[in-house]
Amino acid sequence: MLDFSKAELKEIVRKVIADLDQTFPIGISNRHIHLTPAHFEQLFPGQSIEKLRDLKQPGEFAAKQTVTLIGPKGKIERVRILGPFRNRSQVEVSKTDARLLGINPPIKLSGDLDEAVEITLMTEAASITIPAAIIAQRHIHLNHEDMKRLDLHKDESVSVEILSGERGTVYHEVALRPHEKFIMEMHIDTDEANAANVTTETRARIIR
């Protein structure tokens, strides 16, 4: 009799389901912040980043700490920090958020910050103004087995059908973000999710 651990059985079930089902879940990405250790220390002197809850992708989590975003026209309070720390600080907002703040950030993949615009981050202890704000390009996290199973190739963009009934939508220019540890999930921001009536039960599929 074969003896599998719970983790191994879970992975086997995941692979079987993935082979039978070409659809995948959608994660709605609300405004959030990634910080460097140095910027975190400036904003939260003497503190350690505290985990609030784990996120779906391995190793990523929402922190208890939040900051206020300030732009030329307005501010947004209690914006969540996500961990772990990064090499460059990054603020991800929607187009609606950007209009409220009075900024015009570019649509870029996470980590592409060469054209990021300035925004102020404020806590009770301090404030910093840094070129860090972007609107995240819609993308799919997936692992190398998913890439092979779906006959996808690194650096290509795909079109994705959002299976949401009366407001079903097709999004083009969806980037692929493969990594050996990623769990397959499409990420869109709140504006895109609202337009397509996406809920926690909504799924999507790549169309050729």
JSON list of C-alpha atoms in Angstrom, two decimals:
[
{"chain": "A", "resi": 1, "resn": "MET", "atom": "CA", "xyz": [0.00, 0.00, 0.00]},
{"chain": "A", "resi": 2, "resn": "LEU", "atom": "CA", "xyz": [1.32, 3.43, -0.98]},
{"chain": "A", "resi": 3, "resn": "ASP", "atom": "CA", "xyz": [1.95, 5.79, 1.91]},
{"chain": "A", "resi": 4, "resn": "PHE", "atom": "CA", "xyz": [1.50, 9.49, 1.10]},
{"chain": "A", "resi": 5, "resn": "SER", "atom": "CA", "xyz": [1.76, 12.46, 3.43]},
{"chain": "A", "resi": 6, "resn": "LYS", "atom": "CA", "xyz": [-1.10, 14.93, 3.62]},
{"chain": "A", "resi": 7, "resn": "ALA", "atom": "CA", "xyz": [0.93, 17.43, 1.59]},
{"chain": "A", "resi": 8, "resn": "GLU", "atom": "CA", "xyz": [1.64, 14.85, -1.11]},
{"chain": "A", "resi": 9, "resn": "LEU", "atom": "CA", "xyz": [-2.03, 13.84, -1.31]},
{"chain": "A", "resi": 10, "resn": "LYS", "atom": "CA", "xyz": [-3.06, 17.48, -1.56]},
{"chain": "A", "resi": 11, "resn": "GLU", "atom": "CA", "xyz": [-0.64, 18.03, -4.43]},
{"chain": "A", "resi": 12, "resn": "ILE", "atom": "CA", "xyz": [-1.86, 14.90, -6.24]},
{"chain": "A", "resi": 13, "resn": "VAL", "atom": "CA", "xyz": [-5.47, 16.07, -5.96]},
{"chain": "A", "resi": 14, "resn": "ARG", "atom": "CA", "xyz": [-4.49, 19.54, -7.18]},
{"chain": "A", "resi": 15, "resn": "LYS", "atom": "CA", "xyz": [-2.79, 18.08, -10.26]},
{"chain": "A", "resi": 16, "resn": "VAL", "atom": "CA", "xyz": [-5.73, 15.81, -11.08]},
{"chain": "A", "resi": 17, "resn": "ILE", "atom": "CA", "xyz": [-8.18, 18.68, -10.83]},
{"chain": "A", "resi": 18, "resn": "ALA", "atom": "CA", "xyz": [-5.94, 20.92, -12.91]},
{"chain": "A", "resi": 19, "resn": "ASP", "atom": "CA", "xyz": [-5.71, 18.28, -15.64]},
{"chain": "A", "resi": 20, "resn": "LEU", "atom": "CA", "xyz": [-9.51, 17.99, -15.79]},
{"chain": "A", "resi": 21, "resn": "ASP", "atom": "CA", "xyz": [-10.33, 21.67, -15.43]},
{"chain": "A", "resi": 22, "resn": "GLN", "atom": "CA", "xyz": [-8.91, 24.39, -17.68]},
{"chain": "A", "resi": 23, "resn": "THR", "atom": "CA", "xyz": [-10.35, 27.20, -15.57]},
{"chain": "A", "resi": 24, "resn": "PHE", "atom": "CA", "xyz": [-8.67, 28.95, -12.66]},
{"chain": "A", "resi": 25, "resn": "PRO", "atom": "CA", "xyz": [-9.62, 31.33, -9.82]},
{"chain": "A", "resi": 26, "resn": "ILE", "atom": "CA", "xyz": [-9.36, 35.09, -9.82]},
{"chain": "A", "resi": 27, "resn": "GLY", "atom": "CA", "xyz": [-7.80, 37.13, -7.03]},
{"chain": "A", "resi": 28, "resn": "ILE", "atom": "CA", "xyz": [-9.00, 40.71, -6.60]},
{"chain": "A", "resi": 29, "resn": "SER", "atom": "CA", "xyz": [-6.03, 42.87, -5.76]},
{"chain": "A", "resi": 30, "resn": "ASN", "atom": "CA", "xyz": [-6.99, 45.83, -3.58]},
{"chain": "A", "resi": 31, "resn": "ARG", "atom": "CA", "xyz": [-4.62, 48.78, -3.14]},
{"chain": "A", "resi": 32, "resn": "HIS", "atom": "CA", "xyz": [-1.54, 47.73, -1.16]},
{"chain": "A", "resi": 33, "resn": "ILE", "atom": "CA", "xyz": [2.10, 48.47, -0.45]},
{"chain": "A", "resi": 34, "resn": "HIS", "atom": "CA", "xyz": [5.40, 46.58, -0.58]},
{"chain": "A", "resi": 35, "resn": "LEU", "atom": "CA", "xyz": [8.24, 48.13, 1.43]},
{"chain": "A", "resi": 36, "resn": "THR", "atom": "CA", "xyz": [11.98, 47.82, 1.74]},
{"chain": "A", "resi": 37, "resn": "PRO", "atom": "CA", "xyz": [13.33, 47.18, 5.25]},
{"chain": "A", "resi": 38, "resn": "ALA", "atom": "CA", "xyz": [14.72, 50.73, 5.34]},
{"chain": "A", "resi": 39, "resn": "HIS", "atom": "CA", "xyz": [11.41, 52.39, 4.43]},
{"chain": "A", "resi": 40, "resn": "PHE", "atom": "CA", "xyz": [9.54, 50.18, 6.92]},
{"chain": "A", "resi": 41, "resn": "GLU", "atom": "CA", "xyz": [11.94, 51.28, 9.66]},
{"chain": "A", "resi": 42, "resn": "GLN", "atom": "CA", "xyz": [11.38, 54.92, 8.76]},
{"chain": "A", "resi": 43, "resn": "LEU", "atom": "CA", "xyz": [7.60, 54.54, 8.92]},
{"chain": "A", "resi": 44, "resn": "PHE", "atom": "CA", "xyz": [7.48, 52.15, 11.89]},
{"chain": "A", "resi": 45, "resn": "PRO", "atom": "CA", "xyz": [10.64, 52.82, 13.92]},
{"chain": "A", "resi": 46, "resn": "GLY", "atom": "CA", "xyz": [11.54, 50.01, 16.30]},
{"chain": "A", "resi": 47, "resn": "GLN", "atom": "CA", "xyz": [8.75, 47.73, 15.05]},
{"chain": "A", "resi": 48, "resn": "SER", "atom": "CA", "xyz": [8.83, 44.36, 13.29]},
{"chain": "A", "resi": 49, "resn": "ILE", "atom": "CA", "xyz": [6.48, 43.58, 10.46]},
{"chain": "A", "resi": 50, "resn": "GLU", "atom": "CA", "xyz": [3.55, 41.60, 11.95]},
{"chain": "A", "resi": 51, "resn": "LYS", "atom": "CA", "xyz": [1.65, 38.98, 9.97]},
{"chain": "A", "resi": 52, "resn": "LEU", "atom": "CA", "xyz": [-2.13, 39.40, 9.87]},
{"chain": "A", "resi": 53, "resn": "ARG", "atom": "CA", "xyz": [-2.89, 36.52, 7.50]},
{"chain": "A", "resi": 54, "resn": "ASP", "atom": "CA", "xyz": [-1.24, 34.43, 4.82]},
{"chain": "A", "resi": 55, "resn": "LEU", "atom": "CA", "xyz": [-2.00, 35.14, 1.18]},
{"chain": "A", "resi": 56, "resn": "LYS", "atom": "CA", "xyz": [-2.57, 32.50, -1.46]},
{"chain": "A", "resi": 57, "resn": "GLN", "atom": "CA", "xyz": [0.90, 32.62, -3.00]},
{"chain": "A", "resi": 58, "resn": "PRO", "atom": "CA", "xyz": [3.48, 30.77, -0.86]},
{"chain": "A", "resi": 59, "resn": "GLY", "atom": "CA", "xyz": [5.46, 32.97, 1.50]},
{"chain": "A", "resi": 60, "resn": "GLU", "atom": "CA", "xyz": [3.35, 36.10, 0.94]},
{"chain": "A", "resi": 61, "resn": "PHE", "atom": "CA", "xyz": [1.24, 37.66, 3.68]},
{"chain": "A", "resi": 62, "resn": "ALA", "atom": "CA", "xyz": [-0.82, 40.68, 4.67]},
{"chain": "A", "resi": 63, "resn": "ALA", "atom": "CA", "xyz": [0.73, 42.61, 7.54]},
{"chain": "A", "resi": 64, "resn": "LYS", "atom": "CA", "xyz": [-1.07, 44.21, 10.48]},
{"chain": "A", "resi": 65, "resn": "GLN", "atom": "CA", "xyz": [0.57, 47.55, 9.72]},
{"chain": "A", "resi": 66, "resn": "THR", "atom": "CA", "xyz": [-1.14, 50.07, 7.43]},
{"chain": "A", "resi": 67, "resn": "VAL", "atom": "CA", "xyz": [-0.25, 53.51, 6.13]},
{"chain": "A", "resi": 68, "resn": "THR", "atom": "CA", "xyz": [-2.03, 56.53, 4.69]},
{"chain": "A", "resi": 69, "resn": "LEU", "atom": "CA", "xyz": [-1.42, 57.35, 1.02]},
{"chain": "A", "resi": 70, "resn": "ILE", "atom": "CA", "xyz": [-1.33, 61.06, 0.21]},
{"chain": "A", "resi": 71, "resn": "GLY", "atom": "CA", "xyz": [-1.41, 62.65, -3.24]},
{"chain": "A", "resi": 72, "resn": "PRO", "atom": "CA", "xyz": [-1.86, 66.20, -4.55]},
{"chain": "A", "resi": 73, "resn": "LYS", "atom": "CA", "xyz": [-5.67, 65.97, -4.41]},
{"chain": "A", "resi": 74, "resn": "GLY", "atom": "CA", "xyz": [-6.54, 63.54, -1.64]},
{"chain": "A", "resi": 75, "resn": "LYS", "atom": "CA", "xyz": [-5.60, 60.71, 0.67]},
{"chain": "A", "resi": 76, "resn": "ILE", "atom": "CA", "xyz": [-6.51, 57.08, 1.31]},
{"chain": "A", "resi": 77, "resn": "GLU", "atom": "CA", "xyz": [-6.17, 55.75, 4.85]},
{"chain": "A", "resi": 78, "resn": "ARG", "atom": "CA", "xyz": [-5.43, 52.27, 6.20]},
{"chain": "A", "resi": 79, "resn": "VAL", "atom": "CA", "xyz": [-3.68, 50.88, 3.13]},
{"chain": "A", "resi": 80, "resn": "ARG", "atom": "CA", "xyz": [-2.31, 47.44, 3.92]},
{"chain": "A", "resi": 81, "resn": "ILE", "atom": "CA", "xyz": [1.38, 46.50, 3.77]},
{"chain": "A", "resi": 82, "resn": "LEU", "atom": "CA", "xyz": [2.16, 43.12, 2.24]},
{"chain": "A", "resi": 83, "resn": "GLY", "atom": "CA", "xyz": [5.20, 41.03, 3.13]},
{"chain": "A", "resi": 84, "resn": "PRO", "atom": "CA", "xyz": [7.87, 39.91, 2.85]},
{"chain": "A", "resi": 85, "resn": "PHE", "atom": "CA", "xyz": [10.09, 42.94, 2.31]},
{"chain": "A", "resi": 86, "resn": "ARG", "atom": "CA", "xyz": [11.29, 43.81, -1.19]},
{"chain": "A", "resi": 87, "resn": "ASN", "atom": "CA", "xyz": [14.36, 45.41, -2.72]},
{"chain": "A", "resi": 88, "resn": "ARG", "atom": "CA", "xyz": [12.29, 48.42, -3.87]},
{"chain": "A", "resi": 89, "resn": "SER", "atom": "CA", "xyz": [9.19, 49.89, -2.29]},
{"chain": "A", "resi": 90, "resn": "GLN", "atom": "CA", "xyz": [6.06, 49.74, -4.43]},
{"chain": "A", "resi": 91, "resn": "VAL", "atom": "CA", "xyz": [2.54, 51.15, -4.10]},
{"chain": "A", "resi": 92, "resn": "GLU", "atom": "CA", "xyz": [-0.19, 49.50, -6.18]},
{"chain": "A", "resi": 93, "resn": "VAL", "atom": "CA", "xyz": [-3.42, 51.42, -6.71]},
{"chain": "A", "resi": 94, "resn": "SER", "atom": "CA", "xyz": [-6.37, 51.29, -9.12]},
{"chain": "A", "resi": 95, "resn": "LYS", "atom": "CA", "xyz": [-7.19, 53.99, -11.65]},
{"chain": "A", "resi": 96, "resn": "THR", "atom": "CA", "xyz": [-10.06, 55.10, -9.39]},
{"chain": "A", "resi": 97, "resn": "ASP", "atom": "CA", "xyz": [-7.63, 55.41, -6.46]},
{"chain": "A", "resi": 98, "resn": "ALA", "atom": "CA", "xyz": [-5.21, 57.37, -8.64]},
{"chain": "A", "resi": 99, "resn": "ARG", "atom": "CA", "xyz": [-7.89, 59.92, -9.57]},
{"chain": "A", "resi": 100, "resn": "LEU", "atom": "CA", "xyz": [-8.83, 60.37, -5.93]},
{"chain": "A", "resi": 101, "resn": "LEU", "atom": "CA", "xyz": [-5.18, 60.93, -5.02]},
{"chain": "A", "resi": 102, "resn": "GLY", "atom": "CA", "xyz": [-4.50, 63.17, -8.01]},
{"chain": "A", "resi": 103, "resn": "ILE", "atom": "CA", "xyz": [-1.68, 61.09, -9.50]},
{"chain": "A", "resi": 104, "resn": "ASN", "atom": "CA", "xyz": [-1.19, 59.46, -12.89]},
{"chain": "A", "resi": 105, "resn": "PRO", "atom": "CA", "xyz": [0.74, 56.21, -12.39]},
{"chain": "A", "resi": 106, "resn": "PRO", "atom": "CA", "xyz": [1.66, 53.97, -15.31]},
{"chain": "A", "resi": 107, "resn": "ILE", "atom": "CA", "xyz": [0.24, 50.49, -15.85]},
{"chain": "A", "resi": 108, "resn": "LYS", "atom": "CA", "xyz": [3.17, 48.21, -15.13]},
{"chain": "A", "resi": 109, "resn": "LEU", "atom": "CA", "xyz": [3.98, 44.72, -13.94]},
{"chain": "A", "resi": 110, "resn": "SER", "atom": "CA", "xyz": [4.93, 44.43, -10.30]},
{"chain": "A", "resi": 111, "resn": "GLY", "atom": "CA", "xyz": [8.61, 45.27, -9.90]},
{"chain": "A", "resi": 112, "resn": "ASP", "atom": "CA", "xyz": [8.79, 47.50, -13.01]},
{"chain": "A", "resi": 113, "resn": "LEU", "atom": "CA", "xyz": [9.19, 50.83, -11.24]},
{"chain": "A", "resi": 114, "resn": "ASP", "atom": "CA", "xyz": [11.33, 52.90, -13.62]},
{"chain": "A", "resi": 115, "resn": "GLU", "atom": "CA", "xyz": [8.32, 55.09, -14.49]},
{"chain": "A", "resi": 116, "resn": "ALA", "atom": "CA", "xyz": [6.56, 54.92, -11.10]},
{"chain": "A", "resi": 117, "resn": "VAL", "atom": "CA", "xyz": [5.24, 58.27, -9.86]},
{"chain": "A", "resi": 118, "resn": "GLU", "atom": "CA", "xyz": [5.78, 59.96, -6.53]},
{"chain": "A", "resi": 119, "resn": "ILE", "atom": "CA", "xyz": [3.42, 59.36, -3.65]},
{"chain": "A", "resi": 120, "resn": "THR", "atom": "CA", "xyz": [3.59, 60.12, 0.06]},
{"chain": "A", "resi": 121, "resn": "LEU", "atom": "CA", "xyz": [3.27, 57.38, 2.68]},
{"chain": "A", "resi": 122, "resn": "MET", "atom": "CA", "xyz": [2.40, 58.55, 6.18]},
{"chain": "A", "resi": 123, "resn": "THR", "atom": "CA", "xyz": [2.14, 56.92, 9.60]},
{"chain": "A", "resi": 124, "resn": "GLU", "atom": "CA", "xyz": [1.93, 58.37, 13.10]},
{"chain": "A", "resi": 125, "resn": "ALA", "atom": "CA", "xyz": [5.72, 58.28, 13.28]},
{"chain": "A", "resi": 126, "resn": "ALA", "atom": "CA", "xyz": [6.82, 59.65, 9.92]},
{"chain": "A", "resi": 127, "resn": "SER", "atom": "CA", "xyz": [6.11, 60.31, 6.28]},
{"chain": "A", "resi": 128, "resn": "ILE", "atom": "CA", "xyz": [8.15, 59.61, 3.15]},
{"chain": "A", "resi": 129, "resn": "THR", "atom": "CA", "xyz": [7.64, 60.68, -0.47]},
{"chain": "A", "resi": 130, "resn": "ILE", "atom": "CA", "xyz": [8.99, 58.20, -2.99]},
{"chain": "A", "resi": 131, "resn": "PRO", "atom": "CA", "xyz": [8.56, 57.32, -6.70]},
{"chain": "A", "resi": 132, "resn": "ALA", "atom": "CA", "xyz": [6.70, 54.06, -6.11]},
{"chain": "A", "resi": 133, "resn": "ALA", "atom": "CA", "xyz": [3.11, 54.24, -7.41]},
{"chain": "A", "resi": 134, "resn": "ILE", "atom": "CA", "xyz": [1.90, 52.06, -10.28]},
{"chain": "A", "resi": 135, "resn": "ILE", "atom": "CA", "xyz": [-1.32, 50.50, -11.53]},
{"chain": "A", "resi": 136, "resn": "ALA", "atom": "CA", "xyz": [-0.62, 46.78, -11.70]},
{"chain": "A", "resi": 137, "resn": "GLN", "atom": "CA", "xyz": [-1.01, 45.14, -15.09]},
{"chain": "A", "resi": 138, "resn": "ARG", "atom": "CA", "xyz": [-3.41, 42.21, -14.96]},
{"chain": "A", "resi": 139, "resn": "HIS", "atom": "CA", "xyz": [-1.52, 38.95, -14.80]},
{"chain": "A", "resi": 140, "resn": "ILE", "atom": "CA", "xyz": [-1.66, 35.24, -14.01]},
{"chain": "A", "resi": 141, "resn": "HIS", "atom": "CA", "xyz": [0.50, 33.55, -11.39]},
{"chain": "A", "resi": 142, "resn": "LEU", "atom": "CA", "xyz": [1.25, 29.97, -12.36]},
{"chain": "A", "resi": 143, "resn": "ASN", "atom": "CA", "xyz": [3.92, 27.33, -11.98]},
{"chain": "A", "resi": 144, "resn": "HIS", "atom": "CA", "xyz": [6.01, 25.58, -14.63]},
{"chain": "A", "resi": 145, "resn": "GLU", "atom": "CA", "xyz": [3.73, 22.55, -14.75]},
{"chain": "A", "resi": 146, "resn": "ASP", "atom": "CA", "xyz": [0.76, 24.85, -15.46]},
{"chain": "A", "resi": 147, "resn": "MET", "atom": "CA", "xyz": [2.76, 26.47, -18.27]},
{"chain": "A", "resi": 148, "resn": "LYS", "atom": "CA", "xyz": [3.46, 23.08, -19.84]},
{"chain": "A", "resi": 149, "resn": "ARG", "atom": "CA", "xyz": [-0.08, 21.76, -19.36]},
{"chain": "A", "resi": 150, "resn": "LEU", "atom": "CA", "xyz": [-1.62, 24.81, -21.03]},
{"chain": "A", "resi": 151, "resn": "ASP", "atom": "CA", "xyz": [1.08, 25.07, -23.73]},
{"chain": "A", "resi": 152, "resn": "LEU", "atom": "CA", "xyz": [2.10, 28.56, -22.65]},
{"chain": "A", "resi": 153, "resn": "HIS", "atom": "CA", "xyz": [5.42, 30.31, -23.06]},
{"chain": "A", "resi": 154, "resn": "LYS", "atom": "CA", "xyz": [7.32, 32.75, -20.87]},
{"chain": "A", "resi": 155, "resn": "ASP", "atom": "CA", "xyz": [6.98, 36.44, -21.75]},
{"chain": "A", "resi": 156, "resn": "GLU", "atom": "CA", "xyz": [3.84, 35.95, -23.84]},
{"chain": "A", "resi": 157, "resn": "SER", "atom": "CA", "xyz": [0.54, 37.68, -23.11]},
{"chain": "A", "resi": 158, "resn": "VAL", "atom": "CA", "xyz": [-2.80, 35.93, -23.35]},
{"chain": "A", "resi": 159, "resn": "SER", "atom": "CA", "xyz": [-6.50, 36.74, -23.55]},
{"chain": "A", "resi": 160, "resn": "VAL", "atom": "CA", "xyz": [-8.65, 35.57, -20.65]},
{"chain": "A", "resi": 161, "resn": "GLU", "atom": "CA", "xyz": [-12.40, 35.11, -20.50]},
{"chain": "A", "resi": 162, "resn": "ILE", "atom": "CA", "xyz": [-13.97, 36.02, -17.15]},
{"chain": "A", "resi": 163, "resn": "LEU", "atom": "CA", "xyz": [-16.82, 33.57, -16.56]},
{"chain": "A", "resi": 164, "resn": "SER", "atom": "CA", "xyz": [-19.16, 35.81, -14.61]},
{"chain": "A", "resi": 165, "resn": "GLY", "atom": "CA", "xyz": [-22.58, 35.33, -16.19]},
{"chain": "A", "resi": 166, "resn": "GLU", "atom": "CA", "xyz": [-24.35, 38.49, -17.27]},
{"chain": "A", "resi": 167, "resn": "ARG", "atom": "CA", "xyz": [-21.18, 40.59, -17.13]},
{"chain": "A", "resi": 168, "resn": "GLY", "atom": "CA", "xyz": [-18.82, 38.07, -18.68]},
{"chain": "A", "resi": 169, "resn": "THR", "atom": "CA", "xyz": [-15.74, 39.86, -20.00]},
{"chain": "A", "resi": 170, "resn": "VAL", "atom": "CA", "xyz": [-12.64, 39.12, -22.07]},
{"chain": "A", "resi": 171, "resn": "TYR", "atom": "CA", "xyz": [-9.42, 40.78, -20.91]},
{"chain": "A", "resi": 172, "resn": "HIS", "atom": "CA", "xyz": [-6.57, 41.00, -23.40]},
{"chain": "A", "resi": 173, "resn": "GLU", "atom": "CA", "xyz": [-2.86, 41.57, -22.73]},
{"chain": "A", "resi": 174, "resn": "VAL", "atom": "CA", "xyz": [-2.81, 39.45, -19.59]},
{"chain": "A", "resi": 175, "resn": "ALA", "atom": "CA", "xyz": [0.79, 38.82, -18.56]},
{"chain": "A", "resi": 176, "resn": "LEU", "atom": "CA", "xyz": [2.11, 35.47, -17.35]},
{"chain": "A", "resi": 177, "resn": "ARG", "atom": "CA", "xyz": [4.14, 35.38, -14.13]},
{"chain": "A", "resi": 178, "resn": "PRO", "atom": "CA", "xyz": [5.56, 31.84, -13.86]},
{"chain": "A", "resi": 179, "resn": "HIS", "atom": "CA", "xyz": [7.44, 30.57, -10.80]},
{"chain": "A", "resi": 180, "resn": "GLU", "atom": "CA", "xyz": [8.04, 27.05, -9.59]},
{"chain": "A", "resi": 181, "resn": "LYS", "atom": "CA", "xyz": [6.17, 27.70, -6.32]},
{"chain": "A", "resi": 182, "resn": "PHE", "atom": "CA", "xyz": [3.23, 29.74, -7.60]},
{"chain": "A", "resi": 183, "resn": "ILE", "atom": "CA", "xyz": [-0.37, 28.58, -7.34]},
{"chain": "A", "resi": 184, "resn": "MET", "atom": "CA", "xyz": [-2.38, 29.36, -10.48]},
{"chain": "A", "resi": 185, "resn": "GLU", "atom": "CA", "xyz": [-4.50, 32.46, -10.02]},
{"chain": "A", "resi": 186, "resn": "MET", "atom": "CA", "xyz": [-5.29, 35.51, -12.11]},
{"chain": "A", "resi": 187, "resn": "HIS", "atom": "CA", "xyz": [-4.84, 38.89, -10.42]},
{"chain": "A", "resi": 188, "resn": "ILE", "atom": "CA", "xyz": [-6.92, 41.93, -11.42]},
{"chain": "A", "resi": 189, "resn": "ASP", "atom": "CA", "xyz": [-7.52, 45.16, -9.56]},
{"chain": "A", "resi": 190, "resn": "THR", "atom": "CA", "xyz": [-10.78, 46.35, -8.04]},
{"chain": "A", "resi": 191, "resn": "ASP", "atom": "CA", "xyz": [-11.79, 48.42, -11.07]},
{"chain": "A", "resi": 192, "resn": "GLU", "atom": "CA", "xyz": [-11.41, 45.42, -13.38]},
{"chain": "A", "resi": 193, "resn": "ALA", "atom": "CA", "xyz": [-13.18, 43.13, -10.94]},
{"chain": "A", "resi": 194, "resn": "ASN", "atom": "CA", "xyz": [-16.15, 45.46, -10.57]},
{"chain": "A", "resi": 195, "resn": "ALA", "atom": "CA", "xyz": [-16.47, 45.88, -14.33]},
{"chain": "A", "resi": 196, "resn": "ALA", "atom": "CA", "xyz": [-16.73, 42.10, -14.80]},
{"chain": "A", "resi": 197, "resn": "ASN", "atom": "CA", "xyz": [-18.81, 41.42, -11.65]},
{"chain": "A", "resi": 198, "resn": "VAL", "atom": "CA", "xyz": [-16.10, 39.17, -10.21]},
{"chain": "A", "resi": 199, "resn": "THR", "atom": "CA", "xyz": [-16.78, 37.43, -6.89]},
{"chain": "A", "resi": 200, "resn": "THR", "atom": "CA", "xyz": [-14.84, 34.91, -4.84]},
{"chain": "A", "resi": 201, "resn": "GLU", "atom": "CA", "xyz": [-16.57, 32.15, -6.85]},
{"chain": "A", "resi": 202, "resn": "THR", "atom": "CA", "xyz": [-15.76, 33.55, -10.30]},
{"chain": "A", "resi": 203, "resn": "ARG", "atom": "CA", "xyz": [-13.38, 31.62, -12.51]},
{"chain": "A", "resi": 204, "resn": "ALA", "atom": "CA", "xyz": [-11.56, 32.38, -15.75]},
{"chain": "A", "resi": 205, "resn": "ARG", "atom": "CA", "xyz": [-10.01, 30.58, -18.71]},
{"chain": "A", "resi": 206, "resn": "ILE", "atom": "CA", "xyz": [-7.43, 31.38, -21.35]},
{"chain": "A", "resi": 207, "resn": "ILE", "atom": "CA", "xyz": [-8.88, 31.70, -24.85]},
{"chain": "A", "resi": 208, "resn": "ARG", "atom": "CA", "xyz": [-6.87, 31.19, -28.03]}
]
